[in-house]
Tab-separated table of C-alpha atoms and ligand atoms in Angstrom:
chain	number	residue	atom	x	y	z
A	582	UNK	CA	-2.203	7.015	-19.115
A	583	UNK	CA	-4.587	8.966	-21.303
A	584	UNK	CA	-4.649	7.471	-24.780
A	585	UNK	CA	-2.850	4.182	-25.254
A	586	UNK	CA	-0.556	3.542	-28.220
A	587	UNK	CA	0.299	0.303	-29.952
A	588	UNK	CA	2.752	-0.892	-32.563
A	589	UNK	CA	1.084	-2.151	-35.736
A	590	UNK	CA	4.200	-2.847	-37.805
A	591	UNK	CA	7.867	-3.593	-37.169
A	592	UNK	CA	10.875	-3.769	-39.458
A	593	UNK	CA	14.615	-4.090	-39.239
A	594	UNK	CA	17.617	-4.017	-41.497
A	595	UNK	CA	21.158	-5.208	-40.938
A	596	UNK	CA	24.091	-4.767	-43.307
A	597	UNK	CA	25.287	-7.970	-44.972
A	598	UNK	CA	28.971	-7.780	-44.053
A	599	UNK	CA	29.826	-9.896	-40.994
A	600	UNK	CA	32.861	-9.199	-38.807
A	601	UNK	CA	33.603	-12.156	-36.528
A	602	UNK	CA	35.601	-12.315	-33.324
A	603	UNK	CA	38.219	-14.239	-35.288
A	604	UNK	CA	38.493	-11.316	-37.720
A	605	UNK	CA	39.052	-9.018	-34.709
A	606	UNK	CA	41.809	-11.316	-33.415
A	607	UNK	CA	43.771	-10.220	-36.501
A	608	UNK	CA	43.161	-6.519	-35.785
A	609	UNK	CA	43.778	-6.096	-32.022
A	610	UNK	CA	45.170	-8.071	-29.060
A	611	UNK	CA	41.993	-10.032	-28.270
A	612	UNK	CA	40.505	-13.503	-28.571
A	613	UNK	CA	37.204	-15.085	-29.513
A	614	UNK	CA	37.203	-16.679	-26.061
A	615	UNK	CA	37.583	-13.344	-24.207
A	616	UNK	CA	34.892	-11.593	-26.242
A	617	UNK	CA	32.467	-14.537	-25.970
A	618	UNK	CA	32.938	-15.033	-22.231
A	619	UNK	CA	32.895	-11.345	-21.266
A	620	UNK	CA	30.185	-10.114	-23.640
A	621	UNK	CA	28.324	-12.962	-25.371
A	622	UNK	CA	29.205	-11.477	-28.769
A	623	UNK	CA	30.364	-13.767	-31.589
A	624	UNK	CA	29.958	-11.492	-34.605
A	625	UNK	CA	28.568	-8.101	-35.684
A	626	UNK	CA	27.344	-6.475	-38.907
A	627	UNK	CA	29.301	-3.654	-40.541
A	628	UNK	CA	27.928	-1.131	-43.029
A	629	UNK	CA	30.103	-0.565	-46.095
A	630	UNK	CA	31.831	2.747	-46.824
A	631	UNK	CA	28.978	4.034	-48.978
A	632	UNK	CA	26.195	3.201	-46.501
A	633	UNK	CA	24.941	5.740	-43.990
A	634	UNK	CA	22.573	5.136	-41.090
A	635	UNK	CA	19.648	6.603	-43.066
A	636	UNK	CA	20.114	3.836	-45.668
A	637	UNK	CA	19.715	1.130	-43.003
A	638	UNK	CA	16.808	3.001	-41.406
A	639	UNK	CA	14.982	3.543	-44.685
A	640	UNK	CA	14.986	-0.226	-45.339
A	641	UNK	CA	13.855	-0.963	-41.767
A	642	UNK	CA	11.073	1.631	-42.137
A	643	UNK	CA	9.905	0.129	-45.438
A	644	UNK	CA	9.556	-3.251	-43.730
A	645	UNK	CA	7.589	-1.741	-40.829
A	646	UNK	CA	5.285	0.183	-43.198
A	647	UNK	CA	4.671	-2.992	-45.197
A	648	UNK	CA	3.746	-4.959	-42.066
A	649	UNK	CA	1.496	-2.153	-40.812
A	650	UNK	CA	-0.105	-2.044	-44.258
A	651	UNK	CA	-0.457	1.716	-44.041
A	652	UNK	CA	-0.111	4.208	-46.926
A	653	UNK	CA	2.788	6.621	-46.352
A	654	UNK	CA	0.316	9.496	-46.806
A	655	UNK	CA	-1.079	8.570	-43.382
A	656	UNK	CA	2.227	8.929	-41.493
A	657	UNK	CA	2.044	12.133	-39.436
A	658	UNK	CA	5.652	12.294	-38.338
A	659	UNK	CA	9.033	10.565	-38.136
A	660	UNK	CA	11.124	10.232	-34.973
A	661	UNK	CA	14.680	8.958	-35.330
A	662	UNK	CA	16.860	7.901	-32.400
A	663	UNK	CA	20.557	7.738	-33.221
A	664	UNK	CA	23.982	8.973	-32.165
A	665	UNK	CA	25.414	8.308	-35.613
A	666	UNK	CA	23.317	10.572	-37.860
A	667	UNK	CA	24.258	10.901	-41.534
A	668	UNK	CA	25.472	14.428	-40.715
A	669	UNK	CA	24.918	17.089	-38.053
A	670	UNK	CA	22.092	18.593	-40.088
A	671	UNK	CA	19.660	18.173	-41.700
A	672	UNK	CA	18.309	15.508	-39.413
A	673	UNK	CA	18.438	11.866	-40.464
A	674	UNK	CA	14.644	11.830	-40.030
A	675	UNK	CA	14.315	14.442	-42.812
A	676	UNK	CA	16.580	12.375	-45.092
A	677	UNK	CA	14.421	9.295	-44.441
A	678	UNK	CA	11.236	11.276	-45.046
A	679	UNK	CA	12.574	12.143	-48.489
A	680	UNK	CA	13.756	8.557	-49.145
A	681	UNK	CA	10.265	7.269	-48.365
A	682	UNK	CA	8.558	9.919	-50.518
A	683	UNK	CA	6.655	11.288	-47.515
A	684	UNK	CA	5.522	14.859	-48.127
A	685	UNK	CA	3.572	15.609	-44.940
A	686	UNK	CA	4.248	15.671	-41.220
A	687	UNK	CA	7.239	16.452	-39.024
A	688	UNK	CA	10.650	14.756	-38.904
A	689	UNK	CA	13.359	15.078	-36.276
A	690	UNK	CA	16.142	13.180	-34.533
A	691	UNK	CA	16.701	12.656	-30.850
A	692	UNK	CA	19.908	11.686	-29.103
A	693	UNK	CA	19.633	9.439	-26.049
A	694	UNK	CA	22.378	6.881	-26.708
A	695	UNK	CA	21.304	3.270	-26.427
A	696	UNK	CA	18.054	4.369	-24.738
A	697	UNK	CA	16.988	6.266	-27.864
A	698	UNK	CA	14.240	3.941	-29.054
A	699	UNK	CA	12.333	4.020	-25.752
A	700	UNK	CA	12.809	7.798	-25.560
A	701	UNK	CA	11.338	8.096	-29.063
A	702	UNK	CA	8.482	5.746	-28.177
A	703	UNK	CA	7.664	7.884	-25.127
A	704	UNK	CA	7.641	11.026	-27.297
A	705	UNK	CA	5.434	9.249	-29.847
A	706	UNK	CA	3.114	8.149	-27.055
A	707	UNK	CA	2.643	11.683	-25.766
A	708	UNK	CA	2.283	13.156	-29.256
A	709	UNK	CA	-0.457	10.644	-30.054
A	710	UNK	CA	-2.053	11.017	-26.615
A	711	UNK	CA	-2.365	14.752	-27.289
A	712	UNK	CA	-4.809	13.869	-30.049
A	713	UNK	CA	-2.881	15.888	-32.621
A	714	UNK	CA	-1.111	12.987	-34.378
A	715	UNK	CA	-2.367	9.548	-35.293
A	716	UNK	CA	0.355	7.461	-36.945
A	717	UNK	CA	4.059	7.919	-36.286
A	718	UNK	CA	7.143	6.202	-37.660
A	719	UNK	CA	9.669	5.558	-34.875
A	720	UNK	CA	13.154	4.410	-35.857
A	721	UNK	CA	16.259	3.486	-33.867
A	722	UNK	CA	19.603	2.522	-35.286
A	723	UNK	CA	23.275	3.170	-35.700
A	724	UNK	CA	26.356	2.841	-37.824
A	725	UNK	CA	28.634	2.640	-34.796
A	726	UNK	CA	31.388	1.116	-36.937
A	727	UNK	CA	31.917	4.623	-38.344
A	728	UNK	CA	32.774	6.071	-34.899
A	729	UNK	CA	34.688	3.065	-33.569
A	730	UNK	CA	38.413	3.225	-32.854
A	731	UNK	CA	39.437	-0.020	-34.524
A	732	UNK	CA	42.729	-0.087	-32.614
A	733	UNK	CA	41.086	0.105	-29.144
A	734	UNK	CA	40.284	-3.415	-27.954
A	735	UNK	CA	38.276	-2.026	-25.017
A	736	UNK	CA	35.565	-0.781	-27.354
A	737	UNK	CA	35.989	-2.120	-30.892
A	738	UNK	CA	34.816	-5.635	-30.024
A	739	UNK	CA	31.500	-4.404	-28.614
A	740	UNK	CA	29.625	-2.556	-31.336
A	741	UNK	CA	27.816	-3.163	-34.614
A	742	UNK	CA	25.547	-1.555	-37.197
A	743	UNK	CA	21.809	-2.003	-37.749
A	744	UNK	CA	18.406	-0.359	-37.551
A	745	UNK	CA	14.852	-1.160	-36.517
A	746	UNK	CA	11.556	0.654	-36.984
A	747	UNK	CA	7.975	0.636	-35.755
A	748	UNK	CA	4.693	2.166	-36.858
A	749	UNK	CA	2.959	3.492	-33.769
A	750	UNK	CA	-0.726	4.350	-33.652
A	751	UNK	CA	-3.571	4.885	-31.216
A	752	UNK	CA	-4.845	1.707	-29.580
A	753	UNK	CA	-8.568	1.141	-29.320
A	754	UNK	CA	-8.370	-2.292	-27.691
A	755	UNK	CA	-6.539	-3.588	-24.594
A	756	UNK	CA	-3.232	-4.050	-26.459
A	757	UNK	CA	-0.461	-1.476	-26.454
A	758	UNK	CA	1.836	0.430	-24.150
A	759	UNK	CA	0.813	-0.123	-20.516
A	760	UNK	CA	3.649	1.878	-18.987
A	761	UNK	CA	6.747	3.755	-20.034
A	762	UNK	CA	9.465	5.399	-17.949
A	763	UNK	CA	12.544	7.274	-19.117
A	764	UNK	CA	15.238	9.157	-17.257
A	765	UNK	CA	18.786	10.489	-17.287
A	766	UNK	CA	21.780	10.917	-14.990
A	767	UNK	CA	23.753	13.647	-16.736
A	768	UNK	CA	26.481	13.615	-14.093
A	769	UNK	CA	27.803	10.382	-15.620
A	770	UNK	CA	28.100	11.726	-19.163
A	771	UNK	CA	31.865	11.254	-19.263
A	772	UNK	CA	31.620	7.473	-18.819
A	773	UNK	CA	30.589	6.998	-22.441
A	774	UNK	CA	31.059	9.694	-25.064
A	775	UNK	CA	32.472	10.881	-28.350
A	776	UNK	CA	34.676	13.874	-27.492
A	777	UNK	CA	35.109	15.672	-30.816
A	778	UNK	CA	32.953	16.850	-33.682
A	779	UNK	CA	30.576	19.114	-31.765
A	780	UNK	CA	30.839	22.741	-30.635
A	781	UNK	CA	32.991	21.849	-27.604
A	782	UNK	CA	35.726	20.386	-29.766
A	783	UNK	CA	35.177	20.997	-33.476
A	784	UNK	CA	36.903	18.758	-35.990
A	785	UNK	CA	40.554	19.590	-36.564
A	786	UNK	CA	43.661	17.822	-37.788
A	787	UNK	CA	44.557	17.178	-34.150
A	788	UNK	CA	41.176	15.663	-33.190
A	789	UNK	CA	41.418	13.297	-36.134
A	790	UNK	CA	45.022	12.332	-35.358
A	791	UNK	CA	44.082	11.644	-31.714
A	792	UNK	CA	41.059	9.544	-32.719
A	793	UNK	CA	38.734	11.844	-30.761
A	794	UNK	CA	35.836	11.288	-33.166
A	795	UNK	CA	35.398	7.776	-31.791
A	796	UNK	CA	33.706	6.120	-28.806
A	797	UNK	CA	35.342	6.481	-25.390
A	798	UNK	CA	33.969	4.306	-22.610
A	799	UNK	CA	34.762	3.360	-19.022
A	800	UNK	CA	33.314	-0.115	-19.506
A	801	UNK	CA	33.521	-1.341	-15.937
A	802	UNK	CA	31.764	1.756	-14.502
A	803	UNK	CA	29.086	1.681	-17.198
A	804	UNK	CA	28.518	-2.003	-16.463
A	805	UNK	CA	27.915	-1.317	-12.763
A	806	UNK	CA	25.437	1.470	-13.457
A	807	UNK	CA	23.712	-0.572	-16.180
A	808	UNK	CA	22.512	-3.458	-14.020
A	809	UNK	CA	21.365	-1.275	-11.112
A	810	UNK	CA	19.577	1.222	-13.330
A	811	UNK	CA	17.956	-1.352	-15.612
A	812	UNK	CA	16.564	-3.252	-12.619
A	813	UNK	CA	15.069	-0.132	-11.014
A	814	UNK	CA	13.695	1.147	-14.347
A	815	UNK	CA	12.076	-2.216	-15.096
A	816	UNK	CA	10.565	-2.401	-11.617
A	817	UNK	CA	9.103	1.081	-12.051
A	818	UNK	CA	7.606	0.151	-15.427
A	819	UNK	CA	6.208	-3.136	-14.050
A	820	UNK	CA	4.670	-1.395	-11.055
A	821	UNK	CA	3.107	1.356	-13.167
A	822	UNK	CA	1.636	-1.282	-15.459
A	823	UNK	CA	0.356	-3.228	-12.441
A	824	UNK	CA	2.153	-6.450	-13.372
A	825	UNK	CA	4.936	-8.623	-11.909
A	826	UNK	CA	8.152	-9.845	-13.499
A	827	UNK	CA	6.631	-13.335	-13.508
A	828	UNK	CA	3.736	-12.093	-15.722
A	829	UNK	CA	6.128	-11.119	-18.514
A	830	UNK	CA	6.021	-13.329	-21.635
A	831	UNK	CA	9.190	-11.934	-23.185
A	832	UNK	CA	11.915	-9.652	-21.831
A	833	UNK	CA	13.676	-7.537	-24.453
A	834	UNK	CA	16.646	-5.824	-22.797
A	835	UNK	CA	19.231	-3.613	-24.477
A	836	UNK	CA	21.860	-5.861	-26.045
A	837	UNK	CA	25.079	-4.433	-24.561
A	838	UNK	CA	26.488	-7.449	-22.751
A	839	UNK	CA	24.949	-10.866	-22.115
A	840	UNK	CA	26.120	-10.674	-18.490
A	841	UNK	CA	24.171	-7.439	-17.975
A	842	UNK	CA	21.066	-9.122	-19.429
A	843	UNK	CA	21.491	-12.232	-17.248
A	844	UNK	CA	22.033	-10.250	-14.025
A	845	UNK	CA	19.103	-7.928	-14.752
A	846	UNK	CA	16.733	-10.804	-15.578
A	847	UNK	CA	17.780	-12.676	-12.442
A	848	UNK	CA	17.063	-9.673	-10.211
A	849	UNK	CA	13.684	-9.195	-11.895
A	850	UNK	CA	12.839	-12.911	-11.359
A	851	UNK	CA	12.485	-13.440	-15.099
A	852	UNK	CA	13.773	-16.852	-16.260
A	853	UNK	CA	16.561	-16.687	-18.817
A	854	UNK	CA	14.431	-18.599	-21.388
A	855	UNK	CA	12.191	-15.533	-21.561
A	856	UNK	CA	15.045	-13.163	-22.347
A	857	UNK	CA	15.405	-12.267	-26.024
A	858	UNK	CA	19.098	-12.423	-26.887
A	859	UNK	CA	20.641	-11.722	-30.295
A	860	UNK	CA	23.830	-9.975	-29.141
A	861	UNK	CA	25.789	-13.033	-30.313
A	862	UNK	CA	24.968	-12.126	-33.918
A	863	UNK	CA	24.759	-8.326	-33.942
A	864	UNK	CA	26.663	-7.000	-30.880
A	865	UNK	CA	25.566	-3.628	-29.464
A	866	UNK	CA	23.783	-1.517	-32.077
A	867	UNK	CA	22.841	1.124	-29.462
A	868	UNK	CA	19.454	2.670	-30.348
A	869	UNK	CA	18.990	-0.209	-32.805
A	870	UNK	CA	18.992	-3.121	-30.376
A	871	UNK	CA	15.391	-2.873	-29.141
A	872	UNK	CA	13.544	-2.323	-32.429
A	873	UNK	CA	15.705	-4.945	-34.170
A	874	UNK	CA	15.019	-7.473	-31.398
A	875	UNK	CA	11.304	-6.645	-31.384
A	876	UNK	CA	11.046	-7.101	-35.139
A	877	UNK	CA	12.896	-10.416	-35.055
A	878	UNK	CA	10.792	-11.684	-32.142
A	879	UNK	CA	7.565	-10.711	-33.943
A	880	UNK	CA	8.604	-12.216	-37.273
A	881	UNK	CA	9.947	-15.432	-35.668
A	882	UNK	CA	6.677	-16.002	-33.798
A	883	UNK	CA	8.267	-15.410	-30.385
A	884	UNK	CA	5.669	-12.731	-29.659
A	885	UNK	CA	1.991	-13.582	-29.975
A	886	UNK	CA	-1.146	-11.537	-29.545
A	887	UNK	CA	-1.795	-10.846	-25.867
A	888	UNK	CA	1.836	-11.391	-24.797
A	889	UNK	CA	3.302	-9.022	-22.234
A	890	UNK	CA	6.633	-7.542	-23.326
A	891	UNK	CA	9.095	-5.807	-21.008
A	892	UNK	CA	11.617	-3.454	-22.643
A	893	UNK	CA	14.621	-2.214	-20.685
A	894	UNK	CA	17.442	0.048	-21.864
A	895	UNK	CA	20.472	1.890	-20.651
A	896	UNK	CA	23.049	4.025	-22.429
A	897	UNK	CA	25.152	7.117	-22.973
A	898	UNK	CA	24.005	10.193	-21.106
A	899	UNK	CA	23.710	8.273	-18.917
A	900	UNK	CA	20.135	7.563	-19.962
A	901	UNK	CA	17.687	4.806	-19.115
A	902	UNK	CA	14.182	3.633	-19.891
A	903	UNK	CA	11.753	0.744	-19.511
A	904	UNK	CA	8.307	-0.046	-20.846
A	905	UNK	CA	5.636	-2.720	-20.595
A	906	UNK	CA	3.560	-3.461	-23.681
A	907	UNK	CA	0.726	-5.896	-24.348
A	908	UNK	CA	1.008	-7.178	-27.903
B	1212	UT7	O1	25.356	0.251	-24.547
B	1212	UT7	C1	25.466	0.727	-23.257
B	1212	UT7	C2	26.843	0.948	-22.841
B	1212	UT7	N1	27.760	-0.129	-22.852
B	1212	UT7	C3	27.757	-1.104	-21.929
B	1212	UT7	O2	26.799	-1.353	-21.254
B	1212	UT7	C4	29.042	-1.847	-21.747
B	1212	UT7	C5	29.256	-2.130	-20.307
B	1212	UT7	N2	30.530	-2.759	-20.010
B	1212	UT7	C6	30.859	-3.999	-20.382
B	1212	UT7	O3	30.120	-4.653	-21.078
B	1212	UT7	C7	32.154	-4.582	-19.854
B	1212	UT7	O4	32.657	-3.758	-18.849
B	1212	UT7	C8	33.239	-4.791	-20.946
B	1212	UT7	C9	32.824	-5.918	-21.879
B	1212	UT7	C10	33.437	-3.503	-21.734
B	1212	UT7	C11	34.554	-5.174	-20.313
B	1212	UT7	O5	34.388	-6.338	-19.520
B	1212	UT7	P1	34.975	-6.409	-18.029
B	1212	UT7	O6	34.696	-7.757	-17.549
B	1212	UT7	O7	34.389	-5.242	-17.293
B	1212	UT7	O8	36.496	-6.241	-18.286
B	1212	UT7	P2	37.490	-5.121	-17.733
B	1212	UT7	O9	37.202	-3.823	-18.413
B	1212	UT7	O10	37.431	-5.150	-16.250
B	1212	UT7	O11	38.858	-5.659	-18.233
B	1212	UT7	C12	39.386	-6.895	-17.769
B	1212	UT7	C13	40.672	-7.172	-18.502
B	1212	UT7	C14	41.626	-5.972	-18.565
B	1212	UT7	O12	42.918	-6.450	-18.443
B	1212	UT7	P3	43.689	-6.343	-17.024
B	1212	UT7	O13	43.724	-4.882	-16.709
B	1212	UT7	O14	42.834	-7.122	-16.065
B	1212	UT7	O15	44.996	-6.939	-17.325
B	1212	UT7	C15	41.418	-5.421	-19.958
B	1212	UT7	O16	42.559	-4.763	-20.441
B	1212	UT7	O17	40.380	-7.499	-19.887
B	1212	UT7	C16	41.181	-6.687	-20.741
B	1212	UT7	N3	40.465	-6.461	-21.980
B	1212	UT7	C17	40.527	-7.300	-23.031
B	1212	UT7	N4	41.207	-8.436	-23.226
B	1212	UT7	C18	41.036	-9.063	-24.399
B	1212	UT7	C19	39.617	-5.446	-22.277
B	1212	UT7	N5	39.140	-5.613	-23.535
B	1212	UT7	C20	39.700	-6.751	-24.014
B	1212	UT7	C21	39.563	-7.438	-25.226
B	1212	UT7	N6	40.244	-8.590	-25.386
B	1212	UT7	N7	38.777	-7.016	-26.237
């Protein structure tokens, strides 16, 4: 890699309202036992009616900026990864730029499902490596509760709301991003999607009545692809970085299902104690899971200077990504 990047500040924000598995038992034909055993989820956070994803992201960004101790005048651009933007346009990144009082630089969103944060980090890396930009604000997050069909037990138990952010800058020491790989398999797009609301199927009375503005997923198929793809992505990132699974201090996988995380870690020869898991509290927040987990691990002292972190994601697209970073 040409120039290396590092993260100098992290932040996250989760809505206060908690929806437990027991609450869901009253809404659909499910049980705390089924959800816990099949997914590892116990509860999730839900944004209230007046809260949009930019509100969560703005708070996460403020926390990251504070940790980085950087004036907002020095932020050269904002990259937002989400599939639940405030609206189709303007971009959520532009809304956040205004919320933060940032007057300079670019701002745009990218859509890569649950892989969004690593996609955005890879873009940030190449932007900074070009020498044109120095400090970038990278944010991932969702308000999936707003596109969840609350009468579909196959999906409604899985998702939650939350956002995480990072300030990314050029690294002049041996810390930072050692490798990063991203990819997509567009032929599997129909395994996980939101059918209506775009140019293929614009909003109509019928699309609303048929709940087509919500998440549709073939869970079993996605599960099978997830483990295989996350293992190969992680191996590619480890190899590019010149390290082994056993060298990793902390493994931060996408929080979609605890069984996916366990199987992936096992195949990568990473002991389960090294796997960062918070899915029990927040469920799957898609592009939010990685930056939220990173921020919590940093603030709870689970990541120390010099530690090797392995990130690994998988999501709608289908998309995937993995990265190795020295803290
Ligand atoms: O963020 C990236 C994308 N998302 C993922 O990575 C998710 C990947 N998939 C998964 O995590 C799992 O496939 C699920 C958690 C979605 C489902 O777990 P599973 O072990 O694959 O269950 P299944 O879909 O094979 O369903 C098993 C049974 C079915 O009943 P029958 O047909 O065996 O009678 C389902 O109808 O469980 C039933 N079921 C439920 N039962 C109680 C499905 N959802 C529920 C539920 N409560 N919420």
